[in-house]
Amino acid sequence: REDAASDAARAQIHAISTRVDRALTRGAIEAAAALFIDFWSGDGAWKSMPQSRRDGVRARIEKVRADFEALFTEQITLAALRRLHVPVLCLSGKRSPAVARRVADLLTSTLPDVRSRRFVQAGHMGPVTDADAVNESIVEFFRFLSRRESERTLHAPDSVPLRARAA
């Protein structure tokens, strides 16, 4: 679906992809990593990361090129997603970049069996920065699925009540 929000999100992700790619082409690994992390986690996030985590990002930053390429060449449509009948939990952060919020909004409005939550204080890296809240949402989602499955089984037309075993 083409609209202003999608166009803006697309422009945002293309811009960061281009900037990271140019830095990598120049051999500026540190700059590429900083651009990437600050985009997803907010200005200054790279500088505030512990050295060990920055080392890990530097070691894998070249892979980002392939990730962006996969993103830009993916051909899945919203119509195809509408046919995906599996339970989905879509978590997002209000402080995430516009592109991440737009993807979450599209998934939430398209998928037929979706539950969603947007964390007011979290950004894209919510699983790291707000792990307790994110983990609790995941646990609650599994509880919901378990209850739903129990209800379906209980009310299935071919179900037979189980009798207590004689002692």
Short mmCIF file of N, CA and C in Angstrom, two decimals:
data_model
loop_
_atom_site.label_atom_id
_atom_site.label_comp_id
_atom_site.label_asym_id
_atom_site.label_seq_id
_atom_site.Cartn_x
_atom_site.Cartn_y
_atom_site.Cartn_z
N ARG A 1 0.84 -1.17 0.00
CA ARG A 1 0.00 0.00 0.00
C ARG A 1 0.89 1.23 0.00
N GLU A 2 0.67 2.08 -0.94
CA GLU A 2 1.46 3.29 -1.05
C GLU A 2 0.75 4.43 -0.33
N ASP A 3 1.43 5.08 0.58
CA ASP A 3 0.89 6.25 1.25
C ASP A 3 2.06 7.07 1.77
N ALA A 4 1.77 8.24 2.30
CA ALA A 4 2.83 9.15 2.74
C ALA A 4 3.68 8.53 3.84
N ALA A 5 3.05 7.83 4.79
CA ALA A 5 3.82 7.22 5.88
C ALA A 5 4.76 6.14 5.36
N SER A 6 4.28 5.34 4.42
CA SER A 6 5.13 4.30 3.85
C SER A 6 6.26 4.91 3.03
N ASP A 7 5.96 5.95 2.27
CA ASP A 7 6.99 6.63 1.48
C ASP A 7 8.08 7.21 2.38
N ALA A 8 7.67 7.84 3.49
CA ALA A 8 8.64 8.42 4.42
C ALA A 8 9.50 7.34 5.06
N ALA A 9 8.88 6.24 5.44
CA ALA A 9 9.62 5.13 6.05
C ALA A 9 10.61 4.54 5.06
N ARG A 10 10.16 4.36 3.82
CA ARG A 10 11.04 3.82 2.78
C ARG A 10 12.24 4.75 2.57
N ALA A 11 12.00 6.04 2.51
CA ALA A 11 13.09 7.01 2.32
C ALA A 11 14.07 6.95 3.50
N GLN A 12 13.54 6.79 4.71
CA GLN A 12 14.39 6.74 5.90
C GLN A 12 15.31 5.52 5.86
N ILE A 13 14.80 4.36 5.52
CA ILE A 13 15.63 3.16 5.51
C ILE A 13 16.62 3.18 4.35
N HIS A 14 16.22 3.73 3.22
CA HIS A 14 17.15 3.86 2.10
C HIS A 14 18.30 4.81 2.46
N ALA A 15 17.99 5.88 3.16
CA ALA A 15 19.02 6.85 3.54
C ALA A 15 20.06 6.23 4.47
N ILE A 16 19.61 5.50 5.50
CA ILE A 16 20.59 4.91 6.41
C ILE A 16 21.37 3.80 5.72
N SER A 17 20.71 3.06 4.86
CA SER A 17 21.40 2.02 4.10
C SER A 17 22.52 2.62 3.26
N THR A 18 22.22 3.70 2.58
CA THR A 18 23.22 4.36 1.73
C THR A 18 24.38 4.88 2.56
N ARG A 19 24.08 5.50 3.69
CA ARG A 19 25.15 6.05 4.54
C ARG A 19 26.05 4.95 5.10
N VAL A 20 25.45 3.87 5.55
CA VAL A 20 26.24 2.75 6.08
C VAL A 20 27.07 2.13 4.96
N ASP A 21 26.47 1.93 3.80
CA ASP A 21 27.19 1.34 2.67
C ASP A 21 28.38 2.20 2.26
N ARG A 22 28.19 3.49 2.20
CA ARG A 22 29.30 4.39 1.84
C ARG A 22 30.43 4.32 2.85
N ALA A 23 30.08 4.27 4.13
CA ALA A 23 31.12 4.16 5.16
C ALA A 23 31.87 2.84 5.02
N LEU A 24 31.16 1.76 4.78
CA LEU A 24 31.82 0.47 4.60
C LEU A 24 32.70 0.46 3.36
N THR A 25 32.24 1.06 2.29
CA THR A 25 33.03 1.13 1.05
C THR A 25 34.34 1.88 1.29
N ARG A 26 34.31 2.91 2.13
CA ARG A 26 35.52 3.67 2.48
C ARG A 26 36.40 2.92 3.47
N GLY A 27 35.90 1.80 4.00
CA GLY A 27 36.66 1.07 5.01
C GLY A 27 36.49 1.66 6.40
N ALA A 28 35.51 2.53 6.57
CA ALA A 28 35.27 3.19 7.85
C ALA A 28 34.31 2.34 8.69
N ILE A 29 34.83 1.24 9.20
CA ILE A 29 34.03 0.27 9.95
C ILE A 29 33.40 0.93 11.18
N GLU A 30 34.20 1.69 11.90
CA GLU A 30 33.72 2.37 13.11
C GLU A 30 32.57 3.31 12.78
N ALA A 31 32.72 4.08 11.73
CA ALA A 31 31.66 5.03 11.33
C ALA A 31 30.40 4.30 10.91
N ALA A 32 30.56 3.21 10.15
CA ALA A 32 29.40 2.43 9.71
C ALA A 32 28.65 1.86 10.91
N ALA A 33 29.38 1.32 11.85
CA ALA A 33 28.76 0.74 13.04
C ALA A 33 28.04 1.82 13.86
N ALA A 34 28.68 2.97 14.01
CA ALA A 34 28.07 4.06 14.77
C ALA A 34 26.79 4.56 14.08
N LEU A 35 26.83 4.71 12.77
CA LEU A 35 25.64 5.14 12.03
C LEU A 35 24.49 4.15 12.24
N PHE A 36 24.80 2.89 12.09
CA PHE A 36 23.79 1.84 12.20
C PHE A 36 23.18 1.80 13.60
N ILE A 37 24.01 1.74 14.62
CA ILE A 37 23.52 1.64 16.00
C ILE A 37 22.76 2.90 16.40
N ASP A 38 23.29 4.06 16.06
CA ASP A 38 22.60 5.31 16.42
C ASP A 38 21.27 5.44 15.70
N PHE A 39 21.17 4.92 14.48
CA PHE A 39 19.90 4.96 13.77
C PHE A 39 18.84 4.15 14.53
N TRP A 40 19.18 2.93 14.89
CA TRP A 40 18.21 2.05 15.52
C TRP A 40 18.01 2.32 17.01
N SER A 41 19.03 2.85 17.67
CA SER A 41 18.95 3.01 19.13
C SER A 41 18.98 4.44 19.61
N GLY A 42 19.13 5.40 18.72
CA GLY A 42 19.13 6.81 19.10
C GLY A 42 20.53 7.39 19.11
N ASP A 43 20.59 8.69 18.86
CA ASP A 43 21.87 9.39 18.84
C ASP A 43 22.65 9.16 20.12
N GLY A 44 23.91 8.85 19.98
CA GLY A 44 24.79 8.63 21.12
C GLY A 44 24.80 7.21 21.64
N ALA A 45 23.95 6.36 21.10
CA ALA A 45 23.88 4.97 21.58
C ALA A 45 25.20 4.24 21.37
N TRP A 46 25.84 4.50 20.22
CA TRP A 46 27.11 3.83 19.93
C TRP A 46 28.15 4.19 20.97
N LYS A 47 28.28 5.47 21.26
CA LYS A 47 29.30 5.91 22.22
C LYS A 47 29.03 5.39 23.63
N SER A 48 27.77 5.17 23.96
CA SER A 48 27.45 4.72 25.31
C SER A 48 27.49 3.20 25.45
N MET A 49 27.69 2.48 24.34
CA MET A 49 27.76 1.02 24.41
C MET A 49 29.06 0.58 25.06
N PRO A 50 29.01 -0.49 25.83
CA PRO A 50 30.26 -1.04 26.36
C PRO A 50 31.17 -1.49 25.21
N GLN A 51 32.46 -1.40 25.43
CA GLN A 51 33.44 -1.75 24.41
C GLN A 51 33.23 -3.15 23.85
N SER A 52 32.91 -4.10 24.71
CA SER A 52 32.73 -5.49 24.24
C SER A 52 31.57 -5.59 23.25
N ARG A 53 30.51 -4.85 23.48
CA ARG A 53 29.38 -4.88 22.53
C ARG A 53 29.74 -4.16 21.23
N ARG A 54 30.50 -3.07 21.33
CA ARG A 54 30.94 -2.38 20.11
C ARG A 54 31.84 -3.29 19.29
N ASP A 55 32.71 -4.04 19.96
CA ASP A 55 33.58 -4.98 19.24
C ASP A 55 32.74 -6.00 18.47
N GLY A 56 31.69 -6.50 19.09
CA GLY A 56 30.81 -7.46 18.44
C GLY A 56 30.10 -6.86 17.23
N VAL A 57 29.64 -5.62 17.35
CA VAL A 57 28.97 -4.96 16.23
C VAL A 57 29.97 -4.74 15.09
N ARG A 58 31.16 -4.27 15.42
CA ARG A 58 32.19 -4.04 14.39
C ARG A 58 32.48 -5.34 13.62
N ALA A 59 32.53 -6.44 14.35
CA ALA A 59 32.85 -7.73 13.72
C ALA A 59 31.77 -8.19 12.75
N ARG A 60 30.54 -7.70 12.94
CA ARG A 60 29.43 -8.17 12.10
C ARG A 60 28.83 -7.09 11.20
N ILE A 61 29.37 -5.89 11.22
CA ILE A 61 28.73 -4.79 10.50
C ILE A 61 28.68 -5.00 8.99
N GLU A 62 29.64 -5.71 8.43
CA GLU A 62 29.61 -5.97 6.98
C GLU A 62 28.35 -6.72 6.56
N LYS A 63 27.83 -7.55 7.45
CA LYS A 63 26.62 -8.32 7.16
C LYS A 63 25.42 -7.41 6.92
N VAL A 64 25.46 -6.21 7.45
CA VAL A 64 24.35 -5.26 7.30
C VAL A 64 24.04 -4.99 5.83
N ARG A 65 25.08 -4.99 5.00
CA ARG A 65 24.84 -4.80 3.56
C ARG A 65 23.88 -5.85 3.02
N ALA A 66 24.13 -7.10 3.36
CA ALA A 66 23.27 -8.19 2.89
C ALA A 66 21.87 -8.08 3.49
N ASP A 67 21.79 -7.64 4.73
CA ASP A 67 20.48 -7.47 5.37
C ASP A 67 19.66 -6.40 4.65
N PHE A 68 20.29 -5.28 4.34
CA PHE A 68 19.58 -4.23 3.60
C PHE A 68 19.19 -4.72 2.21
N GLU A 69 20.08 -5.43 1.55
CA GLU A 69 19.77 -5.95 0.22
C GLU A 69 18.57 -6.89 0.27
N ALA A 70 18.54 -7.76 1.26
CA ALA A 70 17.40 -8.67 1.42
C ALA A 70 16.11 -7.89 1.66
N LEU A 71 16.21 -6.86 2.47
CA LEU A 71 15.04 -6.02 2.74
C LEU A 71 14.51 -5.36 1.48
N PHE A 72 15.41 -4.83 0.67
CA PHE A 72 14.99 -4.09 -0.52
C PHE A 72 14.53 -4.99 -1.66
N THR A 73 14.90 -6.25 -1.64
CA THR A 73 14.51 -7.14 -2.73
C THR A 73 13.36 -8.08 -2.36
N GLU A 74 12.93 -8.06 -1.11
CA GLU A 74 11.82 -8.92 -0.67
C GLU A 74 10.55 -8.55 -1.44
N GLN A 75 9.85 -9.55 -1.91
CA GLN A 75 8.67 -9.32 -2.75
C GLN A 75 7.35 -9.67 -2.07
N ILE A 76 7.35 -9.95 -0.79
CA ILE A 76 6.09 -10.32 -0.13
C ILE A 76 5.12 -9.14 -0.17
N THR A 77 3.86 -9.47 -0.33
CA THR A 77 2.83 -8.43 -0.41
C THR A 77 1.93 -8.48 0.82
N LEU A 78 1.20 -7.40 1.04
CA LEU A 78 0.24 -7.39 2.14
C LEU A 78 -0.84 -8.45 1.91
N ALA A 79 -1.21 -8.67 0.66
CA ALA A 79 -2.21 -9.70 0.34
C ALA A 79 -1.71 -11.08 0.78
N ALA A 80 -0.44 -11.35 0.57
CA ALA A 80 0.13 -12.63 1.00
C ALA A 80 0.13 -12.74 2.52
N LEU A 81 0.44 -11.65 3.19
CA LEU A 81 0.43 -11.66 4.65
C LEU A 81 -0.97 -11.88 5.21
N ARG A 82 -1.98 -11.38 4.52
CA ARG A 82 -3.37 -11.58 4.96
C ARG A 82 -3.75 -13.07 4.97
N ARG A 83 -3.06 -13.86 4.18
CA ARG A 83 -3.35 -15.31 4.11
C ARG A 83 -2.53 -16.11 5.13
N LEU A 84 -1.74 -15.44 5.91
CA LEU A 84 -0.88 -16.10 6.90
C LEU A 84 -1.67 -16.28 8.20
N HIS A 85 -2.20 -17.46 8.40
CA HIS A 85 -3.05 -17.73 9.56
C HIS A 85 -2.27 -18.45 10.65
N VAL A 86 -1.38 -17.71 11.26
CA VAL A 86 -0.62 -18.19 12.41
C VAL A 86 -0.63 -17.07 13.45
N PRO A 87 -0.59 -17.42 14.72
CA PRO A 87 -0.58 -16.37 15.74
C PRO A 87 0.73 -15.59 15.71
N VAL A 88 0.61 -14.27 15.78
CA VAL A 88 1.77 -13.39 15.73
C VAL A 88 1.68 -12.38 16.87
N LEU A 89 2.78 -12.15 17.53
CA LEU A 89 2.90 -11.08 18.52
C LEU A 89 3.80 -10.03 17.90
N CYS A 90 3.27 -8.84 17.71
CA CYS A 90 4.03 -7.75 17.09
C CYS A 90 4.33 -6.71 18.17
N LEU A 91 5.58 -6.63 18.57
CA LEU A 91 6.00 -5.67 19.58
C LEU A 91 6.77 -4.55 18.91
N SER A 92 6.52 -3.33 19.37
CA SER A 92 7.24 -2.18 18.81
C SER A 92 7.42 -1.14 19.90
N GLY A 93 8.32 -0.20 19.61
CA GLY A 93 8.58 0.87 20.56
C GLY A 93 8.21 2.22 19.97
N LYS A 94 7.58 3.04 20.77
CA LYS A 94 7.18 4.37 20.31
C LYS A 94 8.39 5.21 19.91
N ARG A 95 9.54 4.91 20.50
CA ARG A 95 10.76 5.67 20.20
C ARG A 95 11.57 5.04 19.06
N SER A 96 11.03 4.03 18.42
CA SER A 96 11.70 3.41 17.27
C SER A 96 11.71 4.36 16.09
N PRO A 97 12.64 4.16 15.15
CA PRO A 97 12.61 4.95 13.92
C PRO A 97 11.26 4.77 13.22
N ALA A 98 10.87 5.77 12.46
CA ALA A 98 9.58 5.75 11.76
C ALA A 98 9.41 4.49 10.92
N VAL A 99 10.48 4.04 10.29
CA VAL A 99 10.37 2.85 9.43
C VAL A 99 9.96 1.62 10.24
N ALA A 100 10.50 1.45 11.42
CA ALA A 100 10.14 0.30 12.25
C ALA A 100 8.70 0.41 12.74
N ARG A 101 8.29 1.61 13.12
CA ARG A 101 6.89 1.79 13.55
C ARG A 101 5.93 1.54 12.39
N ARG A 102 6.31 1.97 11.18
CA ARG A 102 5.44 1.77 10.02
C ARG A 102 5.29 0.28 9.70
N VAL A 103 6.38 -0.45 9.75
CA VAL A 103 6.30 -1.90 9.51
C VAL A 103 5.39 -2.55 10.55
N ALA A 104 5.56 -2.18 11.82
CA ALA A 104 4.71 -2.75 12.87
C ALA A 104 3.25 -2.40 12.63
N ASP A 105 2.97 -1.16 12.23
CA ASP A 105 1.59 -0.76 11.95
C ASP A 105 0.99 -1.56 10.80
N LEU A 106 1.77 -1.74 9.74
CA LEU A 106 1.28 -2.51 8.59
C LEU A 106 1.02 -3.96 8.96
N LEU A 107 1.93 -4.55 9.72
CA LEU A 107 1.74 -5.94 10.15
C LEU A 107 0.50 -6.07 11.03
N THR A 108 0.35 -5.15 11.96
CA THR A 108 -0.78 -5.19 12.88
C THR A 108 -2.11 -5.02 12.16
N SER A 109 -2.14 -4.19 11.15
CA SER A 109 -3.40 -3.96 10.43
C SER A 109 -3.65 -4.99 9.33
N THR A 110 -2.67 -5.83 9.04
CA THR A 110 -2.78 -6.78 7.93
C THR A 110 -2.94 -8.23 8.37
N LEU A 111 -2.13 -8.66 9.31
CA LEU A 111 -2.15 -10.07 9.72
C LEU A 111 -3.48 -10.43 10.37
N PRO A 112 -4.04 -11.58 10.02
CA PRO A 112 -5.36 -11.95 10.53
C PRO A 112 -5.39 -12.41 12.00
N ASP A 113 -4.25 -12.84 12.52
CA ASP A 113 -4.22 -13.37 13.89
C ASP A 113 -3.06 -12.72 14.63
N VAL A 114 -3.20 -11.44 14.91
CA VAL A 114 -2.10 -10.68 15.50
C VAL A 114 -2.54 -10.01 16.80
N ARG A 115 -1.63 -10.00 17.73
CA ARG A 115 -1.77 -9.19 18.94
C ARG A 115 -0.58 -8.25 18.91
N SER A 116 -0.79 -7.03 19.35
CA SER A 116 0.31 -6.08 19.27
C SER A 116 0.41 -5.26 20.55
N ARG A 117 1.60 -4.76 20.76
CA ARG A 117 1.84 -3.85 21.87
C ARG A 117 2.94 -2.88 21.46
N ARG A 118 2.71 -1.61 21.70
CA ARG A 118 3.73 -0.59 21.46
C ARG A 118 4.16 -0.05 22.82
N PHE A 119 5.43 -0.20 23.12
CA PHE A 119 5.98 0.26 24.39
C PHE A 119 6.28 1.75 24.30
N VAL A 120 5.71 2.53 25.19
CA VAL A 120 5.83 3.99 25.14
C VAL A 120 7.27 4.44 25.33
N GLN A 121 8.00 3.83 26.22
CA GLN A 121 9.36 4.28 26.53
C GLN A 121 10.45 3.57 25.73
N ALA A 122 10.10 2.58 24.95
CA ALA A 122 11.11 1.77 24.27
C ALA A 122 11.35 2.23 22.84
N GLY A 123 12.54 1.92 22.37
CA GLY A 123 12.89 2.11 20.97
C GLY A 123 12.97 0.76 20.29
N HIS A 124 13.66 0.74 19.17
CA HIS A 124 13.77 -0.49 18.38
C HIS A 124 14.48 -1.60 19.15
N MET A 125 15.36 -1.23 20.03
CA MET A 125 16.12 -2.23 20.78
C MET A 125 15.47 -2.56 22.12
N GLY A 126 14.16 -2.46 22.17
CA GLY A 126 13.40 -2.76 23.38
C GLY A 126 13.75 -4.09 24.03
N PRO A 127 14.01 -5.16 23.26
CA PRO A 127 14.37 -6.42 23.90
C PRO A 127 15.65 -6.32 24.74
N VAL A 128 16.48 -5.33 24.45
CA VAL A 128 17.70 -5.12 25.23
C VAL A 128 17.47 -4.08 26.31
N THR A 129 16.89 -2.94 25.93
CA THR A 129 16.74 -1.82 26.87
C THR A 129 15.57 -1.99 27.83
N ASP A 130 14.56 -2.71 27.44
CA ASP A 130 13.36 -2.90 28.25
C ASP A 130 13.01 -4.39 28.32
N ALA A 131 14.03 -5.19 28.59
CA ALA A 131 13.88 -6.65 28.52
C ALA A 131 12.76 -7.19 29.40
N ASP A 132 12.61 -6.68 30.61
CA ASP A 132 11.58 -7.22 31.50
C ASP A 132 10.19 -7.04 30.91
N ALA A 133 9.88 -5.86 30.42
CA ALA A 133 8.56 -5.59 29.84
C ALA A 133 8.34 -6.42 28.57
N VAL A 134 9.36 -6.50 27.74
CA VAL A 134 9.24 -7.28 26.50
C VAL A 134 9.05 -8.76 26.84
N ASN A 135 9.87 -9.27 27.74
CA ASN A 135 9.75 -10.69 28.11
C ASN A 135 8.39 -11.00 28.72
N GLU A 136 7.87 -10.10 29.54
CA GLU A 136 6.55 -10.31 30.14
C GLU A 136 5.47 -10.35 29.06
N SER A 137 5.60 -9.51 28.05
CA SER A 137 4.64 -9.52 26.94
C SER A 137 4.69 -10.84 26.17
N ILE A 138 5.89 -11.36 26.00
CA ILE A 138 6.04 -12.64 25.30
C ILE A 138 5.44 -13.78 26.12
N VAL A 139 5.71 -13.78 27.42
CA VAL A 139 5.15 -14.80 28.31
C VAL A 139 3.62 -14.72 28.28
N GLU A 140 3.07 -13.51 28.37
CA GLU A 140 1.61 -13.34 28.35
C GLU A 140 1.03 -13.81 27.02
N PHE A 141 1.74 -13.59 25.93
CA PHE A 141 1.27 -14.05 24.62
C PHE A 141 1.18 -15.58 24.60
N PHE A 142 2.19 -16.25 25.14
CA PHE A 142 2.15 -17.71 25.19
C PHE A 142 1.03 -18.21 26.11
N ARG A 143 0.80 -17.49 27.20
CA ARG A 143 -0.33 -17.86 28.07
C ARG A 143 -1.65 -17.71 27.32
N PHE A 144 -1.79 -16.61 26.60
CA PHE A 144 -2.99 -16.38 25.79
C PHE A 144 -3.18 -17.52 24.79
N LEU A 145 -2.11 -17.89 24.09
CA LEU A 145 -2.21 -18.97 23.10
C LEU A 145 -2.60 -20.29 23.77
N SER A 146 -2.04 -20.54 24.93
CA SER A 146 -2.36 -21.77 25.65
C SER A 146 -3.84 -21.79 26.05
N ARG A 147 -4.33 -20.65 26.59
CA ARG A 147 -5.75 -20.58 26.96
C ARG A 147 -6.64 -20.75 25.73
N ARG A 148 -6.27 -20.10 24.65
CA ARG A 148 -7.06 -20.18 23.42
C ARG A 148 -7.10 -21.62 22.90
N GLU A 149 -5.97 -22.28 22.92
CA GLU A 149 -5.92 -23.66 22.45
C GLU A 149 -6.74 -24.57 23.35
N SER A 150 -6.69 -24.33 24.66
CA SER A 150 -7.50 -25.12 25.59
C SER A 150 -8.98 -24.93 25.31
N GLU A 151 -9.39 -23.70 25.04
CA GLU A 151 -10.79 -23.41 24.70
C GLU A 151 -11.19 -24.11 23.41
N ARG A 152 -10.34 -24.06 22.42
CA ARG A 152 -10.64 -24.70 21.14
C ARG A 152 -10.80 -26.21 21.31
N THR A 153 -9.90 -26.79 22.08
CA THR A 153 -9.95 -28.23 22.31
C THR A 153 -11.20 -28.61 23.09
N LEU A 154 -11.51 -27.82 24.10
CA LEU A 154 -12.67 -28.08 24.94
C LEU A 154 -13.97 -28.02 24.15
N HIS A 155 -14.05 -27.09 23.21
CA HIS A 155 -15.28 -26.89 22.45
C HIS A 155 -15.25 -27.48 21.05
N ALA A 156 -14.26 -28.30 20.77
CA ALA A 156 -14.18 -28.92 19.45
C ALA A 156 -15.34 -29.90 19.28
N PRO A 157 -15.95 -29.93 18.08
CA PRO A 157 -17.11 -30.80 17.87
C PRO A 157 -16.82 -32.28 18.08
N ASP A 158 -15.59 -32.70 17.87
CA ASP A 158 -15.27 -34.12 18.01
C ASP A 158 -14.59 -34.44 19.33
N SER A 159 -14.60 -33.49 20.28
CA SER A 159 -13.92 -33.76 21.55
C SER A 159 -14.82 -34.59 22.46
N VAL A 160 -14.19 -35.41 23.24
CA VAL A 160 -14.89 -36.27 24.18
C VAL A 160 -14.35 -35.96 25.56
N PRO A 161 -15.25 -35.70 26.53
CA PRO A 161 -14.76 -35.40 27.88
C PRO A 161 -13.94 -36.58 28.44
N LEU A 162 -12.88 -36.25 29.12
CA LEU A 162 -12.07 -37.29 29.75
C LEU A 162 -12.68 -37.65 31.10
N ARG A 163 -12.71 -38.92 31.39
CA ARG A 163 -13.21 -39.36 32.69
C ARG A 163 -12.04 -39.58 33.62
N ALA A 164 -12.30 -39.34 34.88
CA ALA A 164 -11.26 -39.59 35.88
C ALA A 164 -10.99 -41.08 35.93
N ARG A 165 -9.76 -41.40 36.07
CA ARG A 165 -9.36 -42.80 36.15
C ARG A 165 -9.78 -43.38 37.50
N ALA A 166 -10.31 -44.57 37.49
CA ALA A 166 -10.74 -45.22 38.74
C ALA A 166 -9.52 -45.53 39.59
N ALA A 167 -9.67 -45.32 40.89
CA ALA A 167 -8.55 -45.55 41.81
C ALA A 167 -8.39 -47.00 42.13
#
